[in-house]
């Protein structure tokens, strides 16, 4: 068993609110990255939804930002144990983007520039639960935090909120993504502490 | 820190699992065929797990995730590892 | 020393801080007493783990700066002001306190005293730590392998192990030490401060024709720049070994 280091607290604060189990509060916004940071100019950026039938729906940057956007204030929970409260975003709801998409799929595999992927049930992307976010704290989303645009699904652990999002593949069967093939949970509900497979 | 470190930094976590030092093993990247010591990979540590990428093509060649009481090692990006053994 | 390749899997060892003193105003030399320490090769590192009262735990790697000396292991830790672990090690941990440490680990970034090839060492900041171990083991083993150390620091006050390096440059036969200042050089220095560039590395490192080993250690950006220079100067990339600190 580990020995306790007296006086060691780490970069954390004591929460005045209820956090999901095992989480700690942070004030800054840690940058997690599994590879070099992709830098995608908006004139080359594209977002594609593809269905199980092979249909593709693609938006350019200009088309994305002309869609009705929402302002979102939400808590986020990273599986590496930090939580950040009342983060402020702006983006397009996936309800808007998926409105005209014909599908019988139950699952989604999200793809990013740089090769990252993550999976989740399609229903978790609908009903005001998920956005393609392109502004954070009244500024353009920086590349470090997933800019030009990232997925925002704040009710799941934050690895599901794929940075540098480039598309969503709709699937009849669940297909595990980058972290999900390496031990992380397929669903990832922070309130049920679903960090690893079998949790 | 957001910068990558060298494959050397994997040594401790791998030695918790294996009896030999895998950082001196020679690996071949499944993406581009690059051959080199595991110690020369680019390791990203500020992530939910350790991600080691090929210094030549930047593809993921090794991943290691630690959970309490278990670990996952993903080597699908590696063709093979040649491991020196003391005879 | 050859026992560094211990068989069996590695576990954390409870170690206690035997001494702590100032290396520079922002770095400390920490010596740990590690029961059952198997010895190490110069260039290897340890992992340190800290655990808070409520179970929150983090780990970091630190290079060993000492030559093998029984159960004692010396680290040179640079304080990163907003860091999680280094300020704790530098400012909070007191002599006699315990923490968990495992090692030695890493068999790639090591120098072996039996290898006759000349050696170029390039350190940036705290990157001196594992190179210091190499310099010390060389002396301990009575090796005459020619060593050139190029050490890049911001100002004269940032030189770690300054006295020892000055003494060794005088006394250790075949060891050259060259300090390069990036922000402010000492009074009367022949060269103005500046970044470590091709010219400096070409002048103070061994030429590629000598087929030297090159060990480069320090912050990631520094290591990247320096190792690119050596490869551009014609060195075999496999002989340019790096340790990035992040
Ligand atoms: C093989 C190896 C050997 C090493 N040897 C040495 C050595 O001999 N000496 C030495 O001094 N160092 C060494 N290092 C570096 C060392 O491991 C640590 O990275 C260093 O001490 C900083 O750790 P820290 O916990 O103090 O800082 P961290 O907490 O890791 O922070 C470092 C920086 O990143 C930023 N940061 C990181 N996480 C967050 C976050 N969640 N929120 C906001 N900002 C964040 C901080 O602002 C800070 O500027 C070595 C590294 C490796 C890989
Ligand atoms: Zn490759």
PDB file of N, CA and C and ligand atoms in Angstrom, chain B residues 28-34 53-59 61 77, ligand 2:
ATOM      1  N   UNK B  28       9.500  -2.588 -34.389  1.00  0.00           N
ATOM      2  CA  UNK B  28       9.249  -2.149 -35.755  1.00  0.00           C
ATOM      3  C   UNK B  28       7.843  -1.579 -35.835  1.00  0.00           C
ATOM      4  N   UNK B  29       7.753  -0.381 -36.399  1.00  0.00           N
ATOM      5  CA  UNK B  29       6.475   0.321 -36.515  1.00  0.00           C
ATOM      6  C   UNK B  29       5.616  -0.347 -37.591  1.00  0.00           C
ATOM      7  N   UNK B  30       4.368  -0.665 -37.236  1.00  0.00           N
ATOM      8  CA  UNK B  30       3.458  -1.301 -38.195  1.00  0.00           C
ATOM      9  C   UNK B  30       3.028  -0.312 -39.275  1.00  0.00           C
ATOM     10  N   UNK B  31       3.150   0.972 -38.986  1.00  0.00           N
ATOM     11  CA  UNK B  31       2.720   1.972 -39.956  1.00  0.00           C
ATOM     12  C   UNK B  31       3.728   2.173 -41.072  1.00  0.00           C
ATOM     13  N   UNK B  32       4.997   2.416 -40.720  1.00  0.00           N
ATOM     14  CA  UNK B  32       5.977   2.810 -41.737  1.00  0.00           C
ATOM     15  C   UNK B  32       7.184   1.893 -41.798  1.00  0.00           C
ATOM     16  N   UNK B  33       7.268   0.933 -40.894  1.00  0.00           N
ATOM     17  CA  UNK B  33       8.393   0.009 -40.941  1.00  0.00           C
ATOM     18  C   UNK B  33       9.631   0.484 -40.201  1.00  0.00           C
ATOM     19  N   UNK B  34       9.596   1.699 -39.635  1.00  0.00           N
ATOM     20  CA  UNK B  34      10.744   2.201 -38.871  1.00  0.00           C
ATOM     21  C   UNK B  34      11.153   1.203 -37.808  1.00  0.00           C
ATOM     22  N   UNK B  53       4.573   7.058 -29.698  1.00  0.00           N
ATOM     23  CA  UNK B  53       4.434   7.192 -31.147  1.00  0.00           C
ATOM     24  C   UNK B  53       5.767   6.990 -31.846  1.00  0.00           C
ATOM     25  N   UNK B  54       5.675   6.581 -33.101  1.00  0.00           N
ATOM     26  CA  UNK B  54       6.843   6.376 -33.942  1.00  0.00           C
ATOM     27  C   UNK B  54       7.514   7.728 -34.209  1.00  0.00           C
ATOM     28  N   UNK B  55       8.848   7.842 -34.019  1.00  0.00           N
ATOM     29  CA  UNK B  55       9.506   9.127 -34.262  1.00  0.00           C
ATOM     30  C   UNK B  55       9.545   9.465 -35.753  1.00  0.00           C
ATOM     31  N   UNK B  56       9.273   8.478 -36.595  1.00  0.00           N
ATOM     32  CA  UNK B  56       9.342   8.685 -38.036  1.00  0.00           C
ATOM     33  C   UNK B  56       7.987   9.111 -38.601  1.00  0.00           C
ATOM     34  N   UNK B  57       6.916   8.354 -38.313  1.00  0.00           N
ATOM     35  CA  UNK B  57       5.612   8.648 -38.938  1.00  0.00           C
ATOM     36  C   UNK B  57       4.563   9.133 -37.935  1.00  0.00           C
ATOM     37  N   UNK B  58       4.889   9.172 -36.644  1.00  0.00           N
ATOM     38  CA  UNK B  58       4.003   9.665 -35.588  1.00  0.00           C
ATOM     39  C   UNK B  58       2.792   8.779 -35.318  1.00  0.00           C
ATOM     40  N   UNK B  59       2.728   7.601 -35.938  1.00  0.00           N
ATOM     41  CA  UNK B  59       1.636   6.679 -35.614  1.00  0.00           C
ATOM     42  C   UNK B  59       1.837   6.121 -34.203  1.00  0.00           C
ATOM     43  N   UNK B  61       2.444   3.420 -31.651  1.00  0.00           N
ATOM     44  CA  UNK B  61       3.003   2.069 -31.706  1.00  0.00           C
ATOM     45  C   UNK B  61       2.801   1.292 -30.405  1.00  0.00           C
ATOM     46  N   UNK B  77       0.289  -1.341 -32.984  1.00  0.00           N
ATOM     47  CA  UNK B  77       1.082  -0.519 -33.894  1.00  0.00           C
ATOM     48  C   UNK B  77       2.515  -1.012 -34.049  1.00  0.00           C
TER      49      UNK B  77
HETATM   50 ZN1  LIG D   2       6.282   4.685 -38.150  1.00  0.00          ZN
END
